[in-house]
Short mmCIF file of C-alpha atoms in Angstrom, two decimals:
data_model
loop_
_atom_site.label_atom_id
_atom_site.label_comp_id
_atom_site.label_asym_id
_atom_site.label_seq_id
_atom_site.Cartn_x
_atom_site.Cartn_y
_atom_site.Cartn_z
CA UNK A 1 -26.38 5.67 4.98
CA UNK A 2 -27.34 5.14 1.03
CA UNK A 3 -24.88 2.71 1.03
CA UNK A 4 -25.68 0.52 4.04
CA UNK A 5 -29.13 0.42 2.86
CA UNK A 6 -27.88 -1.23 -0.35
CA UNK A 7 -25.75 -3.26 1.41
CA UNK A 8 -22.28 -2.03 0.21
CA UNK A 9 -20.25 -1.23 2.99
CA UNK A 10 -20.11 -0.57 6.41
CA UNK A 11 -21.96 -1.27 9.43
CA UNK A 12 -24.14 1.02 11.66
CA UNK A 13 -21.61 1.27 14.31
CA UNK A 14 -19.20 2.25 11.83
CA UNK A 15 -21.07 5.02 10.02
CA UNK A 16 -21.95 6.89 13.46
CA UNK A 17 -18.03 7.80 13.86
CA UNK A 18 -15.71 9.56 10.87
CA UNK A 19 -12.97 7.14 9.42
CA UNK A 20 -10.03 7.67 8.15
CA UNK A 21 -11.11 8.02 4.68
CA UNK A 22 -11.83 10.74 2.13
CA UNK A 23 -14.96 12.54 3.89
CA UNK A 24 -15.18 10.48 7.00
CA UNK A 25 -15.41 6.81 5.21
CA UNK A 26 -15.28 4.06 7.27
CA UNK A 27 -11.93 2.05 6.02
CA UNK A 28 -10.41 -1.24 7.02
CA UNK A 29 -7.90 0.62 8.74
CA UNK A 30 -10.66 1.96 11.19
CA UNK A 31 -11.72 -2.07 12.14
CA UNK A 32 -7.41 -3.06 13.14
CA UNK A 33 -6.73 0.45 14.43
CA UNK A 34 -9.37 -0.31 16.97
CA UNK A 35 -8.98 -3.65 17.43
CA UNK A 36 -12.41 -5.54 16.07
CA UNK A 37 -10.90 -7.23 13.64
CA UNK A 38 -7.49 -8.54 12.85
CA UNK A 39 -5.56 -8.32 9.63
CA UNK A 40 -4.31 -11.45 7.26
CA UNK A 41 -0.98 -10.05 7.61
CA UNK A 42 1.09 -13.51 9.28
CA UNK A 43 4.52 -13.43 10.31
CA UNK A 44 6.44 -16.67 9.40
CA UNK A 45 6.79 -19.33 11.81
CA UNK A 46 10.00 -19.82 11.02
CA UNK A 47 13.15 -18.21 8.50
CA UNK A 48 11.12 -16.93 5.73
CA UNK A 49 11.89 -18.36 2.57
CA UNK A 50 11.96 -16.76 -0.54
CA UNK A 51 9.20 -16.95 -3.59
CA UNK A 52 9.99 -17.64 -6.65
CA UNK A 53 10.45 -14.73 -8.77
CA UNK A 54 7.42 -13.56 -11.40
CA UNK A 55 7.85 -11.29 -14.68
CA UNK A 56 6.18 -8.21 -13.81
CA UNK A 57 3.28 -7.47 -16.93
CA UNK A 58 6.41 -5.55 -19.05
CA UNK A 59 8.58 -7.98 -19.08
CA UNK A 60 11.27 -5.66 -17.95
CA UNK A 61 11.05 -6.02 -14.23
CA UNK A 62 11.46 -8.61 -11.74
CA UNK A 63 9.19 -8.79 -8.53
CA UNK A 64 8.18 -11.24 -6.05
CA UNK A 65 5.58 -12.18 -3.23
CA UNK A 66 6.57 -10.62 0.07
CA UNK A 67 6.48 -13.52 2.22
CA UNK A 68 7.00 -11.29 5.79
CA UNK A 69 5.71 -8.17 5.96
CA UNK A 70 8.21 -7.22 8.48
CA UNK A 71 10.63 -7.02 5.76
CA UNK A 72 9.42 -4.48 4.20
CA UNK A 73 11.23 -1.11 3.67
CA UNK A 74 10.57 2.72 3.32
CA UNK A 75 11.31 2.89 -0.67
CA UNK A 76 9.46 -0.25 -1.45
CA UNK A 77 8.06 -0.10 -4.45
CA UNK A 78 4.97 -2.71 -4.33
CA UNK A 79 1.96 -3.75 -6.72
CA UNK A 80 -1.39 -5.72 -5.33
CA UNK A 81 -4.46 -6.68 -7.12
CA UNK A 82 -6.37 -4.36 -8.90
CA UNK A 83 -8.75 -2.43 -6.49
CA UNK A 84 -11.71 -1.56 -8.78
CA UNK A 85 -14.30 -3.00 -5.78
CA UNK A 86 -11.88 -2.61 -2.49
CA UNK A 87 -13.55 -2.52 0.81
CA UNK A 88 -17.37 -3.33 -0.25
CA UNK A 89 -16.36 -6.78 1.32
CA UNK A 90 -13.56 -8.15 3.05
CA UNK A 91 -14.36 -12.09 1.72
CA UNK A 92 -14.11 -9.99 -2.16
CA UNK A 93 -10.55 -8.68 -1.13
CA UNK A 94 -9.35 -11.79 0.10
CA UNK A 95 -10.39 -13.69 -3.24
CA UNK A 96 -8.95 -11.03 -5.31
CA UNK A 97 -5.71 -10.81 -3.72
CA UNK A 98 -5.09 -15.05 -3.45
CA UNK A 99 -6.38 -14.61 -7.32
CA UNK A 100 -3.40 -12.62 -7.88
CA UNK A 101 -1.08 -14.82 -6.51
CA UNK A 102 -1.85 -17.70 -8.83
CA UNK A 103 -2.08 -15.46 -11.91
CA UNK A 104 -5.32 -15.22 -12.52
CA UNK A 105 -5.55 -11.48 -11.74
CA UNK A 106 -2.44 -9.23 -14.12
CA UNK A 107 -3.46 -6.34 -13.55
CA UNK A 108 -1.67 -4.01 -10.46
CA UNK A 109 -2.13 -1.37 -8.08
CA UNK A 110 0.82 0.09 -6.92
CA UNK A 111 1.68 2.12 -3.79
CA UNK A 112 5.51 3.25 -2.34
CA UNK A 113 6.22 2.22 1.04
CA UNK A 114 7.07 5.37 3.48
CA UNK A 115 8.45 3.63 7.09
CA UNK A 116 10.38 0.87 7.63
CA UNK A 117 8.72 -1.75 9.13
CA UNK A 118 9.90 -2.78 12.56
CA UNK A 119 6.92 -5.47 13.52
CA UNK A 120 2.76 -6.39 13.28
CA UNK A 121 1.35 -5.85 16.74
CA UNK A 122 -1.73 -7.33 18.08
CA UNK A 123 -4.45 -7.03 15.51
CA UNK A 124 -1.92 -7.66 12.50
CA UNK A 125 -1.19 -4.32 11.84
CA UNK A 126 2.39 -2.78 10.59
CA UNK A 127 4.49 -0.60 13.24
CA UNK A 128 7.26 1.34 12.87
CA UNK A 129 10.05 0.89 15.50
CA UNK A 130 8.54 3.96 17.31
CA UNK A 131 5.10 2.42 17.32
CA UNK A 132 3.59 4.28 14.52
CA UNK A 133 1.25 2.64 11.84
CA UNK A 134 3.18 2.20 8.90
CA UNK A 135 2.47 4.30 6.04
CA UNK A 136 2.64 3.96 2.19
CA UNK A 137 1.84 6.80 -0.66
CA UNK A 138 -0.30 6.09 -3.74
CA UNK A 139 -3.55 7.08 -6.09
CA UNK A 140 -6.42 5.72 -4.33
CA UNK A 141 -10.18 5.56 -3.85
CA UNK A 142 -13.04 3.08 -3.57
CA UNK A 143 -16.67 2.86 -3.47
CA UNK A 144 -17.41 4.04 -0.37
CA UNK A 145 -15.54 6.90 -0.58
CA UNK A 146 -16.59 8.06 -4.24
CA UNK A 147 -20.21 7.48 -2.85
CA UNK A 148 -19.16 10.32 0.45
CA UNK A 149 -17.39 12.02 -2.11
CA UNK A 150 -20.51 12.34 -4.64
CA UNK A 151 -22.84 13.26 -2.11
CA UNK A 152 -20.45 15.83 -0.60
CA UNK A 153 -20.16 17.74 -3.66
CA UNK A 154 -23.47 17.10 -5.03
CA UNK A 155 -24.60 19.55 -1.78
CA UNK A 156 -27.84 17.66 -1.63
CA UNK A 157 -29.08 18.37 -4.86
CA UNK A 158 -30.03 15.72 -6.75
CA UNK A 159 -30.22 17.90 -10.17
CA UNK A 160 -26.16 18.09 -9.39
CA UNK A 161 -25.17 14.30 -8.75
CA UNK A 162 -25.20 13.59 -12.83
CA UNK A 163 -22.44 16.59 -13.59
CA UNK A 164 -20.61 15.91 -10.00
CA UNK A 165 -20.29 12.20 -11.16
CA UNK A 166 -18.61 12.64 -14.30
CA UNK A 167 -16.59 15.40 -13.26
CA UNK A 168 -15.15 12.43 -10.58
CA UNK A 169 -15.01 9.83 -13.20
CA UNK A 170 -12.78 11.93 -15.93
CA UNK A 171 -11.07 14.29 -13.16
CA UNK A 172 -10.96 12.97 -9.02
CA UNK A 173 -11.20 9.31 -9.52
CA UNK A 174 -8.10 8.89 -7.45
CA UNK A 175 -6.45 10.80 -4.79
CA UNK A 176 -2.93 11.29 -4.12
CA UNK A 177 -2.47 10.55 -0.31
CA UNK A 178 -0.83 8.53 2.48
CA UNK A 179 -2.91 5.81 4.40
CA UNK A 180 -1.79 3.36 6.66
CA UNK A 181 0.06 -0.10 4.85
CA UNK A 182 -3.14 -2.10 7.14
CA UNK A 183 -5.68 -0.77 5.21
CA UNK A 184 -4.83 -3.48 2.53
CA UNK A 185 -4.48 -6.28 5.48
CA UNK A 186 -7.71 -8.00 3.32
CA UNK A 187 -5.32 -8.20 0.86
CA UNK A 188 -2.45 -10.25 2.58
CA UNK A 189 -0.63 -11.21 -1.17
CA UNK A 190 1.80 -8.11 -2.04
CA UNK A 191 4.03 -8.39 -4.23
CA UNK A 192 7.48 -6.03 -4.24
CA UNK A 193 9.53 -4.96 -7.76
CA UNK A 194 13.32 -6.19 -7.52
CA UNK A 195 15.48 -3.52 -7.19
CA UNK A 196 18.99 -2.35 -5.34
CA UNK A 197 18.83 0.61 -3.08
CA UNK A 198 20.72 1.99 -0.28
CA UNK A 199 19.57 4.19 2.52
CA UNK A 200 20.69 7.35 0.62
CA UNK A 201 18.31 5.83 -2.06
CA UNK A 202 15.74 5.34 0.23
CA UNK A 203 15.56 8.74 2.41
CA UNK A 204 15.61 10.32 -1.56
CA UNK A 205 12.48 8.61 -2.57
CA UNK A 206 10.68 9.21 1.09
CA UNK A 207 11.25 12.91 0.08
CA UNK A 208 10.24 12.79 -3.24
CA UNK A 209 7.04 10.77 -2.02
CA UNK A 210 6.15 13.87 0.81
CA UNK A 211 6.64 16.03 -2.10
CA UNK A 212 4.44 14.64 -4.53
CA UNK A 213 1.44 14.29 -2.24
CA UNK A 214 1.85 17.87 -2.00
CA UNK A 215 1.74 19.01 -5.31
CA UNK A 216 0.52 16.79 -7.26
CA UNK A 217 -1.43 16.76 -10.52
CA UNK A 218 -5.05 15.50 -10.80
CA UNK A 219 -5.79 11.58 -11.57
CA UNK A 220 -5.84 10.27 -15.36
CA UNK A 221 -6.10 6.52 -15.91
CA UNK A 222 -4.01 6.73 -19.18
CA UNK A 223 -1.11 9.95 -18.13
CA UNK A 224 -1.57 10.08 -14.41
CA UNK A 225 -2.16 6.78 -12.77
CA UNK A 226 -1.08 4.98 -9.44
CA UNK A 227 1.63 3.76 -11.95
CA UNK A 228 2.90 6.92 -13.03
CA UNK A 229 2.70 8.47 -9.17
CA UNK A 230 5.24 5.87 -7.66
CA UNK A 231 7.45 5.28 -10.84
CA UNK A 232 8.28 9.18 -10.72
CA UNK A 233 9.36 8.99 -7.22
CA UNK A 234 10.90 5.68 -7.25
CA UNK A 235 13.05 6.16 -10.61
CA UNK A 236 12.19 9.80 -11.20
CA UNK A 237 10.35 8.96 -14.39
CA UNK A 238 6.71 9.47 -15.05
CA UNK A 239 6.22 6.27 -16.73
CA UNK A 240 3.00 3.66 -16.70
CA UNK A 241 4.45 -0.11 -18.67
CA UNK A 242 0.68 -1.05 -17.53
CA UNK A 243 -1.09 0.78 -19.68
CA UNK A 244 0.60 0.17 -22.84
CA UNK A 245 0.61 -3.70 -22.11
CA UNK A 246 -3.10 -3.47 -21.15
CA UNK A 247 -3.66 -0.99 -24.57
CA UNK A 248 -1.43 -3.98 -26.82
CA UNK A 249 -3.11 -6.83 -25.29
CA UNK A 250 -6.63 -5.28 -26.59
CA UNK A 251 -5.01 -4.63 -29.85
CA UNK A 252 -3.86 -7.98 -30.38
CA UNK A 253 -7.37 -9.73 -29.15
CA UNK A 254 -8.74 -7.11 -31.61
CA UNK A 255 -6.75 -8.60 -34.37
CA UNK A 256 -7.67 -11.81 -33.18
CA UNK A 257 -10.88 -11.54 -33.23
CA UNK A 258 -11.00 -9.34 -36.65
CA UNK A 259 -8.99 -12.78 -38.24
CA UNK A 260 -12.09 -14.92 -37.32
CA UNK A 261 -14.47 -12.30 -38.67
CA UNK A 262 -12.64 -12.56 -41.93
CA UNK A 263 -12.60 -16.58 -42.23
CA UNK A 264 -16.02 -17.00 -41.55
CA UNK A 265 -17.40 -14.56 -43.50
CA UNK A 266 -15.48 -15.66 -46.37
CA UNK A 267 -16.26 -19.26 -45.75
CA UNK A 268 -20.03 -17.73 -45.81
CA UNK A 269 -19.80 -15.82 -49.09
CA UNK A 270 -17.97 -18.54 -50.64
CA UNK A 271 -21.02 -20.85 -50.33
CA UNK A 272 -23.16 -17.93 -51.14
CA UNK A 273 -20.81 -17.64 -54.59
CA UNK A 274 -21.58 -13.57 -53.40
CA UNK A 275 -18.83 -10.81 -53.45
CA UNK A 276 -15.45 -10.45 -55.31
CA UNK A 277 -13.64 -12.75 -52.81
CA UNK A 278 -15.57 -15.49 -54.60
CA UNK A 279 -15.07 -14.65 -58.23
CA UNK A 280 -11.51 -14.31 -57.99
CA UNK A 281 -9.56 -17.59 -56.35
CA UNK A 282 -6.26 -16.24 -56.05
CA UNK A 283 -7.90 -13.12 -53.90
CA UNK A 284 -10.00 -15.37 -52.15
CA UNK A 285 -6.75 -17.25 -51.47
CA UNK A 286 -4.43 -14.60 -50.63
CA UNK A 287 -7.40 -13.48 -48.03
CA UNK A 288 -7.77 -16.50 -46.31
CA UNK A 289 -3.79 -17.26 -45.77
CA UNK A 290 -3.57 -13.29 -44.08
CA UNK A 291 -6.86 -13.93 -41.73
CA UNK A 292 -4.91 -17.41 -40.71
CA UNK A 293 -1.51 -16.02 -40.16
CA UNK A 294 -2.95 -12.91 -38.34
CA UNK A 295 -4.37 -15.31 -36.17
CA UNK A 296 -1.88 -17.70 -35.77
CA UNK A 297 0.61 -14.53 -35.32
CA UNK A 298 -1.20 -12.90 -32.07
CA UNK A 299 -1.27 -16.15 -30.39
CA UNK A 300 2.55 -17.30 -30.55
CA UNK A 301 4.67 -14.42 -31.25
CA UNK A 302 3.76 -12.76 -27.74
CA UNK A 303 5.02 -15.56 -26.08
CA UNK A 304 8.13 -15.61 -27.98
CA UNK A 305 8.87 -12.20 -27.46
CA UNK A 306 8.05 -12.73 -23.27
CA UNK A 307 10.58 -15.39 -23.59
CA UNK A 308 13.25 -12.96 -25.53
CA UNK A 309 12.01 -9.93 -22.87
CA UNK A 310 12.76 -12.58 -19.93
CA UNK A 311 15.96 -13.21 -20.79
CA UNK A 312 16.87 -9.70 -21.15
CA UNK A 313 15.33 -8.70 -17.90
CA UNK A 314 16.97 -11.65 -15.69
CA UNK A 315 20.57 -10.33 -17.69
CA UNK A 316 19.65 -6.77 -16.56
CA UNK A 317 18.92 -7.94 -13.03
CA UNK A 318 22.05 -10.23 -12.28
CA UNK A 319 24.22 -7.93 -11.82
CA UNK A 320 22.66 -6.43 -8.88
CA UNK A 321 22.67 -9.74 -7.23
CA UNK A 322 18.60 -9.71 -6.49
CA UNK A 323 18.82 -13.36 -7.20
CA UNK A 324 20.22 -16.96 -6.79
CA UNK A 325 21.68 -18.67 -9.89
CA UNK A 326 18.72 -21.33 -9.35
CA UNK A 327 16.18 -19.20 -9.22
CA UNK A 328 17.04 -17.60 -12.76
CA UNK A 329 17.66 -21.06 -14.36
CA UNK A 330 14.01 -21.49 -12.95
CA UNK A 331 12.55 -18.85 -14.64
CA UNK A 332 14.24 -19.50 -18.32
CA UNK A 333 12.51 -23.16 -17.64
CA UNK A 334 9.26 -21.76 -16.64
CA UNK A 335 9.27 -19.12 -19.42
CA UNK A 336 10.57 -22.22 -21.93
CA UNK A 337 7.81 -24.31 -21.08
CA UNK A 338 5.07 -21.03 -21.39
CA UNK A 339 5.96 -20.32 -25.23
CA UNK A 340 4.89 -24.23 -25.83
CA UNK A 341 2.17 -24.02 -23.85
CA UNK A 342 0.87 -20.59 -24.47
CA UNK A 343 1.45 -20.19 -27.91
CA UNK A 344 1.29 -23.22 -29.10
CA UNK A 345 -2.20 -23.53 -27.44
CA UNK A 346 -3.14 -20.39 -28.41
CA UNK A 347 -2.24 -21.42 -32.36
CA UNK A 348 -3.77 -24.84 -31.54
CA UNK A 349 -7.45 -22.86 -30.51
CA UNK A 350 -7.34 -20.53 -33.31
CA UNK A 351 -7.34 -23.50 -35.76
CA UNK A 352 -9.91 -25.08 -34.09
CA UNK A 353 -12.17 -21.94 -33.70
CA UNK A 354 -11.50 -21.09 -37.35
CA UNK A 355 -13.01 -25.01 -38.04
CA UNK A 356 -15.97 -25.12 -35.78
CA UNK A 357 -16.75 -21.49 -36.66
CA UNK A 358 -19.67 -22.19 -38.79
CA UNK A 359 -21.25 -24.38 -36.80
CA UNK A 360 -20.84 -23.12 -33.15
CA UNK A 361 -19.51 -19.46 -33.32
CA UNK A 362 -20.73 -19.25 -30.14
CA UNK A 363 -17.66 -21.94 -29.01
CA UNK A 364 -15.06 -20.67 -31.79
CA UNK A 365 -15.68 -17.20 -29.98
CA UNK A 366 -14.61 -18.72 -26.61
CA UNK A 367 -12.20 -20.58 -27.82
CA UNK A 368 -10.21 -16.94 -29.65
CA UNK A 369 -10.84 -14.49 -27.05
CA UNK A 370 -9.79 -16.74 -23.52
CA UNK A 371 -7.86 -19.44 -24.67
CA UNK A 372 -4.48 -17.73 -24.31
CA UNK A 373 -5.51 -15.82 -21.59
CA UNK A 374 -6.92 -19.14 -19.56
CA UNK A 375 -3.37 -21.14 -20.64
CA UNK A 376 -1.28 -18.29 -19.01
CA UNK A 377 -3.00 -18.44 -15.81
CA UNK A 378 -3.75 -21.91 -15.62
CA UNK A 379 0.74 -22.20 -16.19
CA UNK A 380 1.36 -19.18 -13.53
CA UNK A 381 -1.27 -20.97 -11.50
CA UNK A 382 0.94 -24.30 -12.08
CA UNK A 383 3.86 -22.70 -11.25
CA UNK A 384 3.21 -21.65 -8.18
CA UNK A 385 1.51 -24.01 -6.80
CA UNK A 386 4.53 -26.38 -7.29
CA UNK A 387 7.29 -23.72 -6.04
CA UNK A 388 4.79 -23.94 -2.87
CA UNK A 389 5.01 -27.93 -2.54
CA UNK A 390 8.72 -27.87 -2.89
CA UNK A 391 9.10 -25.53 -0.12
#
């Protein structure tokens, strides 16, 4: 009720019946299941043709947009949009799941699927060939349910909400469990990893999945995430790629940013004639030459070695025939035409940050922390919007 006051969630109708979620929530699922809404799940009016293939945020795997949803298969192992606000509005989803698709969101959620799916019914939602919804097994939660979840444990004291709320944030933030695939059906761009399995394969990783929401061990963003939960029962490895690229990305803006630091506050001193930087040329030199190629370094080199990592990953992947010859001559091009753009724009704002520094660090500020960032989406973004025309 807290939450419908503030606007958050739900509807009246919907809070005076339990949904599916933890506690009673009231989930999307609740809305198709019944039919009051339908999902933006579309089956193709004709042959479905394929998208072009994406470098998942390693560089090491291959995935693409699902273009039918009917395609998919138990074993799936797919990646959305980042969830951090799912469900407080179905307009928010929507945007943050199209965002995805033309690379302006990087960071995933993933879940394993656990049916095959035979067809969408009425109200968009996925059926197995018996009629069943179509389930899927993953780390979840969202606002509305950490709200139900707070208050539950909290046992209406208020004195016990502080302690009950960081015990969720550092221990229960997620929850290992199955939910139907239509509860992301606000989220209609899903994207599946590349990868060769037979039904043997398949039936395996369906077990392993039962098993793991079973016994499974508690949430940690960093050595338990949705990441590690469906890599250990898709490849057997407890393994999260995400979190070291999101961990090196923040070291290398660090960097960055620490570069900048350095040439303006020499540049500052210098005019001051304060500090030993000054006094000495060769040091002041030798300073200034290591803040520009630090700079300079974390703007181009990443792209270089995502071109290297690319090339690597598509002669990995050919051999298990995932792809057309086209499509990987595509995505050399693509990644070709990213190390120009992205890292040579990225060494082309640095210099220009380090000049205008002085006079509008406000701008040279901009320019170092989103400048690569805002090249590699606006290229994605590029990308896919022309793989779109020519189909």
């Amino acid at each position: 009720r807290m939450a419908v006051g503030l606007g958050l969630c739900g509807t009246w109708r919907q809070w005076r019946e339990a949904g599916s979620g933890a506690h009673g929530t009231w989930m999307p699922t609740d809305d198709f299941m019944r039919g009051w809404r339908r999902t933006f799940f579309r089956a193709p009016k004709g042959p479905a043709v394929p998208a072009p293939l994406r470098l998942y945020m390693d560089y090491s795997r291959l995935m693409r947009e699902v273009q039918d949803i009917s395609t998919l298969r138990r074993g799936d192992h797919c990646v959305i949009a980042v969830k951090v606000s799912r469900v407080l509005s179905p307009s928010f989803d929507r945007f943050t799941s199209f965002a995805s698709r033309y690379g302006f969101c990087v960071v995933y959620h993933h879940f394993v699927v656990l049916d095959d799916v035979a067809y969408l019914d009425e109200a968009g939602v996925p059926r197995t060939s018996a009629g069943g919804a179509v389930c899927i097994l993953e780390y979840t939660n969202t606002v509305p349910e950490a709200l139900n979840t707070v208050a539950v444990k909290s046992e209406g004291s208020t004195l016990q909400v502080p302690l009950v709320v960081a015990r969720f944030l550092l221990f229960d933030k997620g929850q290992c469990q199955s939910m139907a695939l239509a509860d992301y059906g606000d989220m209609p761009c899903i994207f599946l990893l590349l990868q060769r399995l037979d039904e043997g394969d398949r039936d395996k990783i369906v077990s392993r999945a039962h098993e793991m929401r079973h016994n499974h061990q508690r949430y940690n963003v960093f050595f338990n995430n949705c990441e590690h939960c469906v890599n250990s029962v898709c490849i057997g490895e407890s393994t999260s790629p995400e979190v070291g690229v999101v961990l090196r990305n923040m070291l290398l803006l660090g960097l960055r940013l620490l570069a900048l630091v350095g040439l303006v506050a020499g540049e500052s001193w210098r005019q001051e004639g304060r500090g030993a930087v000054c006094s000495r040329p060769r040091l002041r030199s030798i300073s200034t030459t290591l803040c520009h190629s630090i700079g300079l370094a974390t703007a181009y080199i990443p792209a270089v070695l995502r071109y290297k990592q690319a090339i690597a990953c598509l002669g990995a992947h050919r051999k298990l025939s995932l792809f057309e010859a086209w499509e990987e001559r595509t995505l050399i091009a693509k990644e070709r035409a990213r190390v120009l753009l992205v890292g040579g724009g990225g060494v082309a704002a640095f210099v220009v940050a380090s000049v205008i520094s002085r006079s509008l660090p406000g701008a040279a500020l901009a320019l170092c922390v989103g400048a690569p960032t805002a090249l590699d989406s606006t290229w994605t973004c590029a990308t896919v919007l022309w793989a779109q025309s020519a189909r």
